[in-house]
């Protein structure tokens, strides 16, 4: 898949992580039903690979589906076998090279200018600023865009609706959103409330479109 184009077009990555696999798959399918195109299932969730496999079967071959918290080469290989077509990492680890060898685009986690420079030769599709809130929020992103105006940045971590607006205004290509969007849905919480939050975040990113 063309992850760069997808991030620029959809501007939102939903991050699903839960302790209830049945609720997690229900969460993925609900998000997709609400029109969220980019969904990442974190490998730190319970039975995450099974959730990815079942989501891929339900969504079909053409809907983007990512694996998050990819730390190692084996993580990347397992994610690809499960049906993920992009991977997300918290940092610059061994999972990146393995994913690229498998033909999977990578949203790679970075925090500092040094890490941004280190990511360039790795062939990553875009850069996940993580943890974004602790790094300095939208002001930090705006500062990074000075020396790195052409990088595709995706802030992740503590991104609620207000922060999403601010990051997009500061030049983020997209935002990655976990608990402010997912809430307790992946642990068995309300699907109706999840739908409301999904619609709210879609409105935010649509309003923030250039």
XYZ file of N, CA and C in Angstrom:
630
model
N 0.834 -1.193 0.000
C 0.000 0.000 0.000
C 0.869 1.244 0.000
N 0.305 2.356 -0.417
C 1.000 3.637 -0.390
C 0.628 4.338 0.911
N 1.413 4.093 1.943
C 1.086 4.634 3.262
C 1.176 6.152 3.281
N 2.122 6.706 2.567
C 2.243 8.161 2.537
C 0.975 8.799 1.990
N 0.483 8.287 0.884
C -0.735 8.834 0.282
C -1.935 8.634 1.204
N -2.003 7.483 1.860
C -3.122 7.204 2.750
C -3.123 8.132 3.956
N -1.963 8.379 4.521
C -1.875 9.304 5.655
C -2.295 10.708 5.236
N -1.828 11.144 4.086
C -2.174 12.485 3.621
C -3.662 12.605 3.301
N -4.256 11.522 2.815
C -5.664 11.569 2.435
C -6.600 11.468 3.629
N -6.265 10.606 4.590
C -7.212 10.297 5.666
C -6.892 11.000 6.991
N -5.620 11.291 7.261
C -5.177 12.157 8.337
C -5.460 11.626 9.747
N -5.853 10.382 9.858
C -6.163 9.801 11.163
C -5.804 8.325 11.165
N -5.032 7.905 12.178
C -4.742 6.495 12.410
C -5.342 6.128 13.761
N -6.275 5.199 13.763
C -6.883 4.726 15.005
C -6.034 3.591 15.563
N -5.708 3.668 16.854
C -4.813 2.692 17.477
C -5.613 1.854 18.462
N -5.751 0.563 18.144
C -6.565 -0.348 18.951
C -5.642 -1.223 19.786
N -5.843 -1.167 21.091
C -5.069 -1.989 22.026
C -6.011 -2.404 23.144
N -6.190 -3.697 23.366
C -7.140 -4.108 24.387
C -6.797 -5.445 25.008
N -7.469 -5.732 26.121
C -7.268 -6.992 26.834
C -8.360 -8.009 26.537
N -9.296 -7.656 25.674
C -10.411 -8.533 25.323
C -10.410 -8.692 23.805
N -9.909 -9.807 23.285
C -9.803 -9.948 21.829
C -11.127 -9.809 21.100
N -12.208 -10.317 21.675
C -13.504 -10.191 21.021
C -13.916 -8.721 20.931
N -13.684 -7.990 22.010
C -13.999 -6.564 21.994
C -13.074 -5.809 21.043
N -11.821 -6.242 20.957
C -10.874 -5.566 20.066
C -11.282 -5.731 18.606
N -11.662 -6.945 18.209
C -12.086 -7.124 16.822
C -13.369 -6.351 16.554
N -14.261 -6.329 17.519
C -15.494 -5.538 17.368
C -15.157 -4.058 17.215
N -14.161 -3.603 17.951
C -13.734 -2.205 17.861
C -13.189 -1.892 16.477
N -12.334 -2.765 15.961
C -11.771 -2.555 14.615
C -12.880 -2.456 13.577
N -13.815 -3.377 13.637
C -14.872 -3.401 12.622
C -15.813 -2.209 12.765
N -16.028 -1.758 14.002
C -16.866 -0.570 14.210
C -16.190 0.671 13.640
N -14.903 0.817 13.896
C -14.161 1.955 13.346
C -14.217 1.955 11.823
N -14.021 0.782 11.234
C -14.085 0.687 9.777
C -15.477 1.038 9.272
N -16.488 0.581 9.979
C -17.869 0.867 9.579
C -18.169 2.363 9.640
N -17.516 3.052 10.566
C -17.735 4.495 10.701
C -16.923 5.304 9.687
N -16.070 4.634 8.925
C -15.340 5.326 7.873
C -13.906 5.683 8.203
N -13.379 5.165 9.301
C -11.958 5.374 9.609
C -11.156 4.377 8.784
N -10.339 4.887 7.892
C -9.674 4.049 6.899
C -8.377 3.425 7.393
N -7.680 4.087 8.299
C -6.382 3.597 8.761
C -6.510 3.145 10.214
N -6.388 1.845 10.424
C -6.532 1.260 11.750
C -5.293 0.424 12.041
N -4.746 0.630 13.224
C -3.558 -0.082 13.686
C -3.941 -0.920 14.905
N -3.603 -2.194 14.894
C -3.798 -3.061 16.061
C -2.451 -3.257 16.725
N -2.327 -2.785 17.959
C -1.053 -2.873 18.667
C -0.760 -4.308 19.081
N 0.465 -4.748 18.833
C 0.864 -6.090 19.229
C 0.953 -6.246 20.740
N 0.871 -5.152 21.483
C 0.890 -5.246 22.948
C -0.480 -5.629 23.513
N -1.510 -5.648 22.678
C -2.827 -6.087 23.115
C -2.909 -7.603 23.182
N -3.885 -8.120 23.891
C -4.044 -9.565 24.055
C -4.441 -10.209 22.734
N -3.714 -11.285 22.367
C -3.992 -12.038 21.143
C -4.078 -11.124 19.917
N -3.170 -10.151 19.864
C -3.247 -9.141 18.809
C -3.120 -9.735 17.412
N -2.268 -10.728 17.240
C -2.102 -11.309 15.913
C -3.387 -11.982 15.446
N -4.077 -12.626 16.364
C -5.366 -13.216 16.020
C -6.381 -12.141 15.655
N -6.354 -11.030 16.378
C -7.255 -9.915 16.057
C -6.975 -9.407 14.642
N -5.701 -9.280 14.296
C -5.346 -8.829 12.947
C -5.827 -9.826 11.905
N -5.604 -11.109 12.156
C -6.045 -12.135 11.208
C -7.555 -12.073 10.977
N -8.306 -11.969 12.055
C -9.765 -11.949 11.942
C -10.248 -10.652 11.290
N -9.573 -9.548 11.619
C -9.946 -8.270 11.008
C -9.674 -8.296 9.510
N -8.535 -8.851 9.130
C -8.218 -8.939 7.699
C -9.265 -9.766 6.967
N -9.666 -10.884 7.555
C -10.680 -11.723 6.916
C -12.001 -10.975 6.776
N -12.370 -10.229 7.816
C -13.649 -9.517 7.791
C -13.618 -8.306 6.862
N -12.500 -7.606 6.819
C -12.405 -6.379 6.046
C -12.105 -6.618 4.578
N -11.555 -7.783 4.262
C -11.156 -8.052 2.897
C -9.738 -7.588 2.623
N -9.230 -7.862 1.438
C -7.816 -7.615 1.153
C -7.448 -6.165 0.885
N -8.421 -5.315 0.625
C -8.101 -3.972 0.146
C -8.136 -2.891 1.219
N -8.672 -3.189 2.387
C -8.767 -2.177 3.436
C -7.451 -2.111 4.191
N -6.839 -0.937 4.368
C -5.578 -0.844 5.100
C -5.719 -1.348 6.533
N -4.722 -2.116 6.982
C -4.720 -2.641 8.343
C -3.280 -2.737 8.807
N -2.990 -2.098 9.925
C -1.622 -2.048 10.402
C -1.410 -2.817 11.689
N -0.156 -3.132 11.945
C 0.272 -3.718 13.212
C 1.152 -2.701 13.920
N 0.814 -2.403 15.179
C 1.589 -1.433 15.939
C 2.449 -2.097 16.999
N 3.307 -1.295 17.618
C 4.266 -1.768 18.625
C 5.115 -2.899 18.049
N 5.564 -2.720 16.829
C 6.452 -3.679 16.181
C 7.879 -3.352 16.622
N 8.447 -4.256 17.400
C 9.758 -4.007 18.000
C 10.876 -4.781 17.323
N 10.597 -6.005 16.899
C 11.631 -6.912 16.413
C 11.338 -7.368 14.989
N 12.344 -8.014 14.409
C 12.153 -8.584 13.085
C 11.061 -9.640 13.107
N 11.008 -10.444 14.145
C 9.969 -11.472 14.229
C 8.589 -10.838 14.358
N 8.489 -9.727 15.098
C 7.215 -9.007 15.156
C 6.747 -8.633 13.752
N 7.664 -8.117 12.952
C 7.306 -7.689 11.600
C 6.860 -8.877 10.756
N 7.594 -9.983 10.861
C 7.221 -11.163 10.077
C 5.865 -11.715 10.516
N 5.647 -11.760 11.837
C 4.370 -12.262 12.346
C 3.220 -11.359 11.926
N 3.443 -10.059 11.931
C 2.404 -9.112 11.515
C 2.045 -9.315 10.051
N 3.061 -9.528 9.227
C 2.813 -9.743 7.803
C 2.048 -11.045 7.576
N 2.411 -12.089 8.306
C 1.695 -13.365 8.173
C 0.237 -13.221 8.611
N -0.008 -12.380 9.601
C -1.370 -12.202 10.108
C -2.247 -11.394 9.165
N -1.622 -10.658 8.254
C -2.400 -9.891 7.296
C -2.223 -8.394 7.353
N -1.303 -7.911 8.188
C -1.043 -6.467 8.226
C -0.374 -6.030 6.935
N -0.735 -4.826 6.471
C -0.056 -4.317 5.283
C 0.717 -3.032 5.552
N 0.801 -2.618 6.814
C 1.789 -1.620 7.223
C 2.101 -1.864 8.686
N 3.252 -1.357 9.131
C 3.630 -1.526 10.534
C 3.974 -0.171 11.137
N 3.816 -0.117 12.453
C 4.104 1.091 13.221
C 5.034 0.703 14.357
N 6.086 1.464 14.542
C 7.061 1.165 15.590
C 7.133 2.321 16.580
N 7.500 2.033 17.838
C 7.695 3.114 18.808
C 9.056 3.789 18.688
N 9.988 3.132 17.996
C 11.333 3.677 17.845
C 12.013 3.050 16.648
N 13.314 3.263 16.553
C 14.078 2.790 15.395
C 14.715 1.454 15.728
N 13.911 0.384 15.671
C 14.381 -0.945 16.030
C 14.514 -1.873 14.831
N 14.792 -3.146 15.142
C 15.041 -4.142 14.100
C 13.808 -4.435 13.254
N 12.626 -4.146 13.773
C 11.410 -4.409 13.006
C 11.328 -3.618 11.726
N 12.006 -2.478 11.661
C 11.920 -1.634 10.466
C 12.546 -2.318 9.263
N 13.774 -2.797 9.410
C 14.456 -3.438 8.278
C 13.697 -4.670 7.819
N 13.200 -5.452 8.761
C 12.465 -6.660 8.389
C 11.182 -6.308 7.651
N 10.481 -5.300 8.127
C 9.246 -4.885 7.452
C 9.533 -4.417 6.042
N 10.577 -3.645 5.870
C 10.900 -3.154 4.526
C 11.280 -4.312 3.609
N 11.992 -5.315 4.135
C 12.336 -6.485 3.324
C 11.085 -7.226 2.868
N 10.047 -7.173 3.692
C 8.783 -7.834 3.359
C 7.884 -6.966 2.473
N 8.317 -5.763 2.199
C 7.527 -4.861 1.373
C 6.468 -4.095 2.126
N 6.565 -4.065 3.461
C 5.586 -3.346 4.271
C 6.071 -1.931 4.556
N 5.255 -0.910 4.299
C 5.640 0.447 4.672
C 5.634 0.605 6.185
N 6.454 1.532 6.661
C 6.660 1.700 8.101
C 6.395 3.136 8.521
N 5.598 3.273 9.570
C 5.462 4.528 10.308
C 6.337 4.372 11.529
N 7.490 5.042 11.532
C 8.530 4.783 12.530
C 8.536 5.841 13.623
N 8.655 5.387 14.851
C 8.661 6.300 15.989
C 9.988 7.012 16.171
N 9.917 8.326 16.348
C 11.086 9.158 16.627
C 10.670 10.235 17.628
N 11.668 10.876 18.244
C 11.369 12.009 19.104
C 12.285 13.198 18.828
N 13.541 12.926 18.505
C 14.523 13.997 18.410
C 14.984 14.224 16.970
N 15.605 15.381 16.702
C 16.190 15.595 15.377
C 17.211 14.525 14.995
N 17.993 14.060 15.964
C 18.972 13.010 15.674
C 18.278 11.746 15.189
N 17.169 11.389 15.828
C 16.436 10.197 15.405
C 15.779 10.397 14.038
N 15.334 11.600 13.744
C 14.773 11.878 12.419
C 15.836 11.657 11.346
N 17.036 12.146 11.587
C 18.122 11.943 10.634
C 18.470 10.465 10.497
N 18.452 9.743 11.619
C 18.766 8.313 11.586
C 17.711 7.518 10.833
N 16.463 8.005 10.830
C 15.379 7.285 10.153
C 15.458 7.418 8.639
N 16.048 8.482 8.152
C 16.026 8.751 6.711
C 16.565 7.613 5.858
N 17.733 7.039 6.185
C 18.247 5.962 5.311
C 17.531 4.626 5.476
N 16.598 4.530 6.403
C 15.910 3.266 6.656
C 14.736 3.034 5.718
N 14.374 4.035 4.959
C 13.303 3.864 3.980
C 11.916 3.870 4.577
N 11.736 4.576 5.693
C 10.409 4.608 6.321
C 9.493 5.544 5.550
N 8.181 5.270 5.662
C 7.208 6.073 4.924
C 6.920 7.389 5.607
N 6.893 7.382 6.928
C 6.559 8.584 7.690
C 7.088 8.419 9.103
N 7.062 9.524 9.847
C 7.655 9.552 11.177
C 6.589 9.818 12.235
N 6.527 8.932 13.188
C 5.604 9.038 14.314
C 6.315 9.779 15.441
N 5.839 10.967 15.779
C 6.403 11.703 16.909
C 5.790 11.126 18.178
N 6.613 10.429 18.956
C 6.095 9.689 20.107
C 7.105 9.710 21.251
N 6.619 9.980 22.462
C 5.258 10.405 22.828
C 5.091 11.909 22.605
N 4.112 12.278 21.812
C 4.010 13.650 21.324
C 3.747 14.663 22.427
N 2.834 14.339 23.329
C 2.501 15.303 24.384
C 3.708 15.574 25.262
N 4.418 14.514 25.631
C 5.588 14.677 26.496
C 6.743 15.361 25.778
N 6.772 15.224 24.445
C 7.846 15.855 23.671
C 7.680 17.368 23.581
N 6.474 17.870 23.792
C 6.265 19.309 23.720
C 5.036 19.723 22.949
N 4.243 18.732 22.489
C 2.970 19.055 21.864
C 3.100 19.736 20.509
N 2.057 20.439 20.083
C 2.066 21.083 18.766
C 3.215 22.074 18.574
N 3.634 22.738 19.638
C 4.743 23.688 19.504
C 6.036 22.967 19.117
N 6.235 21.776 19.657
C 7.428 20.992 19.316
C 7.376 20.546 17.859
N 6.199 20.091 17.418
C 6.051 19.714 16.015
C 6.363 20.892 15.102
N 5.831 22.056 15.436
C 6.079 23.244 14.617
C 7.569 23.562 14.562
N 8.264 23.384 15.695
C 9.707 23.625 15.726
C 10.448 22.628 14.839
N 10.030 21.360 14.863
C 10.687 20.351 14.029
C 10.513 20.628 12.547
N 9.390 21.203 12.183
C 9.139 21.448 10.765
C 10.047 22.549 10.196
N 10.706 23.287 11.063
C 11.679 24.261 10.569
C 12.818 23.586 9.823
N 13.600 22.724 10.486
C 14.693 22.043 9.789
C 14.246 20.859 8.937
N 13.019 20.375 9.157
C 12.549 19.197 8.423
C 11.198 19.483 7.763
N 11.153 20.422 6.819
C 9.862 20.847 6.260
C 9.190 19.813 5.378
N 9.946 18.826 4.905
C 9.373 17.880 3.945
C 9.070 16.512 4.553
N 9.359 16.330 5.827
C 9.054 15.050 6.469
C 7.551 14.944 6.742
N 7.057 13.716 6.713
C 5.666 13.456 7.052
C 5.603 13.060 8.523
N 5.044 13.930 9.344
C 4.999 13.708 10.782
C 3.601 13.300 11.224
N 3.550 12.306 12.113
C 2.291 11.818 12.672
C 2.426 11.796 14.196
N 1.953 12.818 14.897
C 2.034 12.819 16.356
C 1.141 11.742 16.960
N 1.657 11.072 17.978
C 0.934 10.014 18.679
C 1.219 10.136 20.170
N 0.177 9.958 20.971
C 0.352 9.998 22.422
C -0.346 11.198 23.022
N -1.482 10.947 23.683
C -2.224 12.029 24.309
C -2.936 12.942 23.333
N -3.314 12.415 22.167
C -3.940 13.246 21.137
C -5.463 13.175 21.282
N -6.025 14.172 21.949
C -7.480 14.276 22.019
C -7.964 15.163 20.864
N -9.247 15.498 20.851
C -9.773 16.264 19.724
C -9.097 17.629 19.592
N -8.922 18.321 20.700
C -8.298 19.642 20.655
C -6.857 19.550 20.182
N -6.131 18.562 20.697
C -4.741 18.394 20.277
C -4.658 18.017 18.807
N -5.581 17.184 18.338
C -5.579 16.806 16.925
C -5.712 18.035 16.040
N -6.628 18.924 16.393
C -6.780 20.166 15.622
C -5.479 20.960 15.612
N -4.865 21.059 16.784
C -3.646 21.863 16.900
C -2.491 21.246 16.117
N -2.342 19.933 16.181
C -1.263 19.273 15.435
C -1.455 19.436 13.925
N -2.667 19.255 13.454
C -2.913 19.407 12.018
C -2.656 20.837 11.571
N -3.037 21.792 12.411
C -2.768 23.202 12.096
C -1.278 23.500 12.090
N -0.517 22.744 12.903
C 0.932 22.959 12.983
C 1.690 22.228 11.889
N 0.991 21.492 11.041
C 1.640 20.861 9.904
C 1.749 19.360 9.944
N 1.095 18.699 10.898
C 1.108 17.241 10.910
C 0.423 16.699 9.662
N 0.980 15.640 9.107
C 0.328 14.973 7.981
C -0.929 14.253 8.444
N -0.846 13.626 9.616
C -1.959 12.903 10.214
C -1.713 12.854 11.711
N -2.685 12.341 12.449
C -2.516 12.110 13.881
C -2.856 10.654 14.173
N -2.167 10.094 15.158
C -2.474 8.758 15.640
C -3.166 8.865 16.983
N -4.307 8.199 17.120
C -5.132 8.368 18.319
C -5.491 7.010 18.902
N -5.153 6.849 20.187
C -5.499 5.633 20.895
C -6.657 5.850 21.839
N -6.361 5.962 23.124
C -7.426 5.973 24.137
C -8.424 7.114 24.001
N -8.051 8.335 23.567
C -9.088 9.358 23.411
C -10.169 8.984 22.395
N -9.832 8.118 21.460
C -10.798 7.622 20.486
C -11.388 6.274 20.910
N -10.534 5.358 21.279
C -10.978 3.991 21.557
C -11.683 3.892 22.905
N -11.241 4.681 23.880
C -11.832 4.590 25.205
C -11.680 3.182 25.753
N -12.766 2.630 26.298
C -12.723 1.271 26.835
C -13.358 0.262 25.886
N -13.572 0.652 24.636
C -14.275 -0.224 23.696
C -13.536 -1.533 23.464
N -12.188 -1.487 23.386
C -11.417 -2.700 23.127
C -11.296 -3.583 24.357
N -11.843 -3.124 25.478
C -11.900 -3.924 26.704
C -13.332 -4.295 27.058
N -14.258 -4.092 26.126
C -15.646 -4.471 26.347
C -16.592 -3.319 26.587
N -16.119 -2.080 26.418
C -16.952 -0.911 26.659
C -17.940 -0.647 25.532
N -18.635 0.458 25.659
C -19.753 0.785 24.776
C -19.334 1.002 23.323
N -19.986 0.272 22.422
C -19.766 0.467 20.992
C -20.442 1.757 20.525
N -21.585 2.067 21.105
C -22.289 3.296 20.741
C -21.435 4.518 21.040
N -20.796 4.530 22.209
C -19.916 5.648 22.563
C -18.716 5.704 21.628
N -18.211 4.539 21.240
C -17.098 4.488 20.281
C -17.508 5.122 18.960
N -18.691 4.823 18.497
C -19.170 5.418 17.246
C -19.227 6.941 17.349
N -19.706 7.449 18.479
C -19.773 8.896 18.669
C -18.382 9.519 18.623
N -17.417 8.879 19.287
C -16.056 9.423 19.286
C -15.443 9.348 17.889
N -15.714 8.260 17.167
C -15.175 8.125 15.815
C -15.694 9.246 14.922
N -16.978 9.529 15.011
C -17.549 10.601 14.194
C -16.961 11.955 14.571
N -16.734 12.160 15.861
C -16.159 13.431 16.299
C -14.744 13.611 15.751
N -13.932 12.563 15.814
C -12.560 12.676 15.311
C -12.537 12.812 13.792
N -13.431 12.134 13.100
C -13.488 12.303 11.646
C -13.846 13.746 11.284
N -14.730 14.339 12.047
C -15.062 15.746 11.802
C -13.846 16.630 11.993
N -13.055 16.351 13.042
C -11.861 17.147 13.310
C -10.881 17.079 12.137
N -10.604 15.857 11.651
C -9.616 15.747 10.586
C -10.141 16.283 9.261
N -11.432 16.177 9.034
C -11.998 16.750 7.817
C -11.945 18.265 7.861
N -12.203 18.839 9.019
C -12.122 20.292 9.172
C -10.677 20.780 9.014
N -9.729 19.906 9.405
C -8.324 20.291 9.327
C -7.685 20.020 7.978
N -8.460 19.506 7.029
C -7.888 19.196 5.712
C -7.453 20.473 5.013
N -6.289 20.438 4.324
C -5.808 21.644 3.637
C -6.695 22.017 2.451
